[in-house]
mmCIF file of C-alpha atoms in Angstrom:
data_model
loop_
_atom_site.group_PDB
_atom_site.id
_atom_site.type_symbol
_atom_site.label_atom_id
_atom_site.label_comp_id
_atom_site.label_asym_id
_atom_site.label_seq_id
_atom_site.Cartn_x
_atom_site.Cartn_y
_atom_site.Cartn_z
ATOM 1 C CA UNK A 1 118.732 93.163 103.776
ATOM 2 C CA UNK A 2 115.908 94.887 105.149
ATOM 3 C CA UNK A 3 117.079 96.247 108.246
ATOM 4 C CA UNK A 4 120.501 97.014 106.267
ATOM 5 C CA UNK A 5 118.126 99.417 104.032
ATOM 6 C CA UNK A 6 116.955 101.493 107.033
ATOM 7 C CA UNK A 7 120.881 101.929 108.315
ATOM 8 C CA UNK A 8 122.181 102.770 104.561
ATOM 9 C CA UNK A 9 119.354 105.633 104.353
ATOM 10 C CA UNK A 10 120.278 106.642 108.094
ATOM 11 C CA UNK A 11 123.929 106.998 106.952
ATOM 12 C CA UNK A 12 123.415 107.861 103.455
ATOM 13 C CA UNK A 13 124.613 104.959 101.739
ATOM 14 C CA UNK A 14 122.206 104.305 98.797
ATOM 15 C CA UNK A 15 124.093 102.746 95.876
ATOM 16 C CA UNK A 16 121.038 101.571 94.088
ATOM 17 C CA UNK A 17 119.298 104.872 94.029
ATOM 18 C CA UNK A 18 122.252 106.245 92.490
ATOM 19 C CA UNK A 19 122.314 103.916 90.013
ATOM 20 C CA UNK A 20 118.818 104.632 89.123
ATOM 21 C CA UNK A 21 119.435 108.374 88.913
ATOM 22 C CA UNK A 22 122.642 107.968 86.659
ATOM 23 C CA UNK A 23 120.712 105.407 83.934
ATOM 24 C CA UNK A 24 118.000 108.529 83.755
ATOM 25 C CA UNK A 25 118.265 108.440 80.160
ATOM 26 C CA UNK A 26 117.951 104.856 79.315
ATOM 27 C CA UNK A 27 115.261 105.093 81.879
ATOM 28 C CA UNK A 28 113.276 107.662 80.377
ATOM 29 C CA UNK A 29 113.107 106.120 77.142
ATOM 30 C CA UNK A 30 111.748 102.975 78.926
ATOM 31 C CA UNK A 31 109.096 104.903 80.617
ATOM 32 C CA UNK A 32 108.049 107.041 77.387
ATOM 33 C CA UNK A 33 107.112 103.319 76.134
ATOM 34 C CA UNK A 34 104.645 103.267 78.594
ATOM 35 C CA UNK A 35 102.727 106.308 77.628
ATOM 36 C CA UNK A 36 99.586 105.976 75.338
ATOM 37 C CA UNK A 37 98.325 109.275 74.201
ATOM 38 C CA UNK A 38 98.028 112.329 76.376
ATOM 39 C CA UNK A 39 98.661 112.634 80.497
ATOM 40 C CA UNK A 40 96.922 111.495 82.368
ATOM 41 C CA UNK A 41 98.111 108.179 81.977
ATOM 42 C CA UNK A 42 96.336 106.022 84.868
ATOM 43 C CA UNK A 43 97.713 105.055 88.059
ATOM 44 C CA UNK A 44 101.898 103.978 88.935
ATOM 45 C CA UNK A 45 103.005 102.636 91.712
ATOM 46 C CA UNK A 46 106.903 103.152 93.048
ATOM 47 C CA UNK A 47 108.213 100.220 94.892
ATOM 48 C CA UNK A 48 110.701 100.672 97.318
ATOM 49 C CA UNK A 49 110.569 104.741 96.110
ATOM 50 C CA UNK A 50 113.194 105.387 98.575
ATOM 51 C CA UNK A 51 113.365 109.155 98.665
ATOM 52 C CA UNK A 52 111.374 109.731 95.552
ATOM 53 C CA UNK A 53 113.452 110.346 92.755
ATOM 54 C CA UNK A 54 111.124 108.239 90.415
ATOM 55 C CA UNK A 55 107.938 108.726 92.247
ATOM 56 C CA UNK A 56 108.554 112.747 91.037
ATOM 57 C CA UNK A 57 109.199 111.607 87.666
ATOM 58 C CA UNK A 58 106.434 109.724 87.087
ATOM 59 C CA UNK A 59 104.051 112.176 88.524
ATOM 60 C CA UNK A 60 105.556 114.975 86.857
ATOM 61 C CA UNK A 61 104.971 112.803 83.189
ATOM 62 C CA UNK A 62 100.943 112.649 84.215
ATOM 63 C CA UNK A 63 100.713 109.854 86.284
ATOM 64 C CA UNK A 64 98.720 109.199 89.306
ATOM 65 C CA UNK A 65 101.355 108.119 91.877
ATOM 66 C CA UNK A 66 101.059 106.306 94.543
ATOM 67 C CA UNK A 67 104.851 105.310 96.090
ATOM 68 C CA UNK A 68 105.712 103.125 98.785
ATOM 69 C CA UNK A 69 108.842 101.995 101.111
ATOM 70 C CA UNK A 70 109.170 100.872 104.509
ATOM 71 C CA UNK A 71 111.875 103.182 105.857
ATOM 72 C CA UNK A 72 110.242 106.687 107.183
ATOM 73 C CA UNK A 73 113.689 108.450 107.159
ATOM 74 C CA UNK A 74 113.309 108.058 103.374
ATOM 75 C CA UNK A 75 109.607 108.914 103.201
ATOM 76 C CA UNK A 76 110.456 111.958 105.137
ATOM 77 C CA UNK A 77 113.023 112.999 102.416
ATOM 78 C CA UNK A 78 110.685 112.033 99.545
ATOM 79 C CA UNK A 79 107.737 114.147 100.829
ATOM 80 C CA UNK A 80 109.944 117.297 101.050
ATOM 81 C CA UNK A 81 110.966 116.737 97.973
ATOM 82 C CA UNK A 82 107.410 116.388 96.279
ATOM 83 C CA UNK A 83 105.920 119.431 98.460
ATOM 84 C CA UNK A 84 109.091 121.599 96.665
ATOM 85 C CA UNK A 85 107.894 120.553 93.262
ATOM 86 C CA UNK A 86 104.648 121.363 93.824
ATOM 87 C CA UNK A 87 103.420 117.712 92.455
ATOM 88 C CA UNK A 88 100.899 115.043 93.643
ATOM 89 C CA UNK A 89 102.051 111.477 95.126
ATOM 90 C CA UNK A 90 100.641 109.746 98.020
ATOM 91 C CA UNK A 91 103.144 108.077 99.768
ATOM 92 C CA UNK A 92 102.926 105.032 101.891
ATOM 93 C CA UNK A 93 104.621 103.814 104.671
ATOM 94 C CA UNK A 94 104.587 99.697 104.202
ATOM 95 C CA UNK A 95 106.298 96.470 103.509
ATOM 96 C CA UNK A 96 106.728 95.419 100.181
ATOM 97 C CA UNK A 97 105.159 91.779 101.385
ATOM 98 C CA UNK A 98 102.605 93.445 102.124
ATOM 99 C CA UNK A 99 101.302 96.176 101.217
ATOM 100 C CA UNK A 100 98.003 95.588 99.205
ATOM 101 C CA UNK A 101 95.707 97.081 101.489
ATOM 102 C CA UNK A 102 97.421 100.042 102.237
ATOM 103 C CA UNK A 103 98.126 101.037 98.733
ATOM 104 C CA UNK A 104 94.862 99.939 96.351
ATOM 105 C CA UNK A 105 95.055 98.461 93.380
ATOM 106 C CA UNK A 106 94.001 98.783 89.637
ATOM 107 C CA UNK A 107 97.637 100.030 88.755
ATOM 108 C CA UNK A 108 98.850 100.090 85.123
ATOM 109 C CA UNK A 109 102.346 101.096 85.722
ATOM 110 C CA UNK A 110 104.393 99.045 88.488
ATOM 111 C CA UNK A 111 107.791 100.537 88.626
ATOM 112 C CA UNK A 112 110.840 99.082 90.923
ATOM 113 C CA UNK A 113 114.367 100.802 90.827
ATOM 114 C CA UNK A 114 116.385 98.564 93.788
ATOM 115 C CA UNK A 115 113.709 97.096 95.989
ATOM 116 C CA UNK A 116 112.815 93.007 94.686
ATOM 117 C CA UNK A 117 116.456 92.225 94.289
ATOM 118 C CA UNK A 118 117.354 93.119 97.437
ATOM 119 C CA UNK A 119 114.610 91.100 99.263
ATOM 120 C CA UNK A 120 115.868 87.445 100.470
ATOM 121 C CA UNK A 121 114.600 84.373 98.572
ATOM 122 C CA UNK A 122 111.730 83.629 101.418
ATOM 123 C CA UNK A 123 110.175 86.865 100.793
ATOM 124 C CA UNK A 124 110.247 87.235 96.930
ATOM 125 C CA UNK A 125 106.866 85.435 97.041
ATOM 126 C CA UNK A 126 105.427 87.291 99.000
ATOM 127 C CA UNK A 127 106.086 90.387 97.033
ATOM 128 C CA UNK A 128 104.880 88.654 93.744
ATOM 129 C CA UNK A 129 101.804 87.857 95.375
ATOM 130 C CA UNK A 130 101.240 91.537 96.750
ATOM 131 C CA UNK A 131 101.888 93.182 92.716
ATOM 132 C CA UNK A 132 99.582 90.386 92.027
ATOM 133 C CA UNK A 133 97.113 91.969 94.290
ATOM 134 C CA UNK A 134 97.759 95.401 93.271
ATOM 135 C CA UNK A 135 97.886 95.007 89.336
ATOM 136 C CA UNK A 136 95.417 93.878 86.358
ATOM 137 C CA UNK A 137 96.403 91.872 83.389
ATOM 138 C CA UNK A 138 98.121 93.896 81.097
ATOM 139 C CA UNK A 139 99.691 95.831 83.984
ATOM 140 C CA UNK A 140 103.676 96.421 83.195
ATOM 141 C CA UNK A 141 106.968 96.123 85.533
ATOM 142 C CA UNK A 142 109.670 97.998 85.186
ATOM 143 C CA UNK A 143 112.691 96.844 87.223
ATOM 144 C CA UNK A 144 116.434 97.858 87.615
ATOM 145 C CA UNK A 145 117.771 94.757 89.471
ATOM 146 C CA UNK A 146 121.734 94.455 89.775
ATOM 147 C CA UNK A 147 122.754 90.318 88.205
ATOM 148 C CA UNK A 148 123.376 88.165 91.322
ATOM 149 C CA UNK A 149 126.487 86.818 92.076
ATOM 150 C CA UNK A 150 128.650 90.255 90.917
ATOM 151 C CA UNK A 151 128.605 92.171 94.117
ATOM 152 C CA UNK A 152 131.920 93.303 96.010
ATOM 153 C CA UNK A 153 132.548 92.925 99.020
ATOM 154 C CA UNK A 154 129.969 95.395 100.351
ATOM 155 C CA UNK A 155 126.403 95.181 101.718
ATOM 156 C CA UNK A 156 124.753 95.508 98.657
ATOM 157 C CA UNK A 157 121.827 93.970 97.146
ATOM 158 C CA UNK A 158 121.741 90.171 96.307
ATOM 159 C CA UNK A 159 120.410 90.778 92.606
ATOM 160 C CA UNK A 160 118.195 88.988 90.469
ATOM 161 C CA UNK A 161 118.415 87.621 87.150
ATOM 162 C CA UNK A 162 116.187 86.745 84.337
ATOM 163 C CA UNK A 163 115.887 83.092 84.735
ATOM 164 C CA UNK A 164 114.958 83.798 88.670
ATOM 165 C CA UNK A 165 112.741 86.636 87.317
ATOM 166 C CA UNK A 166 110.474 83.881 85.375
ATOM 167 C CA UNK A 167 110.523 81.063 87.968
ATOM 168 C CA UNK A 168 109.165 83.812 90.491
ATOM 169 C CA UNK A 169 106.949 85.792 88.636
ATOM 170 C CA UNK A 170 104.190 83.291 87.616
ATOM 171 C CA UNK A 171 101.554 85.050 85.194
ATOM 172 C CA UNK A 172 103.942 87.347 84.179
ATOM 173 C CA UNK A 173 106.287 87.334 81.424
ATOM 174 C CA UNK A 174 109.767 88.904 80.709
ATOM 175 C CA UNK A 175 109.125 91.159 77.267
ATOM 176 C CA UNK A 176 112.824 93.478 77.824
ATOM 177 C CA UNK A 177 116.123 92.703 79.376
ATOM 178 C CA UNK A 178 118.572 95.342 78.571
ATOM 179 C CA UNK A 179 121.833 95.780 79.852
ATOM 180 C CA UNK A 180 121.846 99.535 81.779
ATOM 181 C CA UNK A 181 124.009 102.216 80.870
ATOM 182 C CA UNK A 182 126.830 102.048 83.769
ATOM 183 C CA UNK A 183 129.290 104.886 81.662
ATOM 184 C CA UNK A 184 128.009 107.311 84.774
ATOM 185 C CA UNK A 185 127.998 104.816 87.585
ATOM 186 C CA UNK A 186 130.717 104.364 89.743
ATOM 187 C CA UNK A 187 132.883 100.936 90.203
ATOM 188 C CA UNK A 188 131.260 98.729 92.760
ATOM 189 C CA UNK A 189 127.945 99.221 90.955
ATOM 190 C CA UNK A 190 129.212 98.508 87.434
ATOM 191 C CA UNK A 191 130.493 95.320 88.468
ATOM 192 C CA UNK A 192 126.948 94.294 89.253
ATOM 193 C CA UNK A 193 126.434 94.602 85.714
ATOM 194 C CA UNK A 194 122.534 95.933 86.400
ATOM 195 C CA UNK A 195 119.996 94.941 83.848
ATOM 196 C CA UNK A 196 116.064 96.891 83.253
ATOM 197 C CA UNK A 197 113.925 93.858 82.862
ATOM 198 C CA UNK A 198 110.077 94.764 81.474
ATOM 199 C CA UNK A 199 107.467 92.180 82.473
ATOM 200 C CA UNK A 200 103.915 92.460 81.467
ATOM 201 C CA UNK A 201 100.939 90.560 83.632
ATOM 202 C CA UNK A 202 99.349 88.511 81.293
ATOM 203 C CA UNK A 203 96.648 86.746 83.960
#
């Protein structure tokens, strides 16, 4: 899927940040959760940010924001975006497998809208191992990740579900799963029936 990503964003084809953008209510809520007290909140990092939609968000709420994706059309589209808003995020050009050293660590907020379901099963290690890297114990995950096995017959992402979520994610555990609000989304992307999953590092 990862070459796939960089020829949606060439052609404009981006289902799952859609998706993100039309659950913005049900995602707000999950990020007001996160927030203890007054901005600044500590450190987020975007996953996948894709043209920064969420990255914005988040540093717009009080968070330091660092964002990251592999495909520089995107990160191209995601910096214009942040220098119009007049708001801070360093963005990173990286793979998700491994991207540790380029982005730092010590995060509090992880944040992934589209990106680890996506990613093919040899690689989901990988990524664990990087947020592994990246995190500290108590450090949450918030993920939109469409269920597997519900996508039409289009190039869209594999999915994950909860039961892969906990054989993947060792020394984490899965505190949310809620259903996301598809009323806005269109067809092929309801039928993936995407879920928010919350997981918390607790090692």
């Amino acid at each position: 899927m990862s070459a796939g990503y960089a020829i949606a964003y060439r052609l404009g084809l981006t289902p799952w940040e859609k998706a993100g953008r039309d659950a913005a209510v049900q995602f707000n809520a999950l990020l007001d959760r996160e927030q203890q007290g007054s901005p600044p909140y500590g450190r987020a990092l975007d996953i996948g940010c894709g043209t920064g939609d969420h990255a914005l968000n988040l540093a717009r709420r009080g968070w330091d924001v660092t964002a990251v994706d592999f495909v520089p059309r995107a990160l191209d589209t995601a910096r214009a975006k942040t220098a119009e808003a007049g708001v801070d995020v360093h963005y990173v050009t990286a793979d998700v497998t491994d991207m540790a050293d380029e982005v730092g660590g010590d995060f509090a907020l992880l944040l992934d809208v589209g990106c680890f379901h996506g990613l093919k099963p040899q690689q989901r290690p990988a990524y664990v191992q990087q947020i592994q890297t990246v995190s500290r114990p108590g450090t949450t995950l918030l993920m939109l990740a469409f269920q597997p096995g519900r996508r039409p017959p289009a190039p869209l992402p594999r999915g994950a579900s909860r039961q892969e979520l906990e054989q993947t994610f060792v020394g984490w555990d899965v505190i949310g799963d809620d259903a996301a609000d598809t009323s806005c989304m269109s067809a092929p992307v309801k039928r993936t029936a995407p879920h928010f999953f919350r997981l918390r590092r607790d090692t």
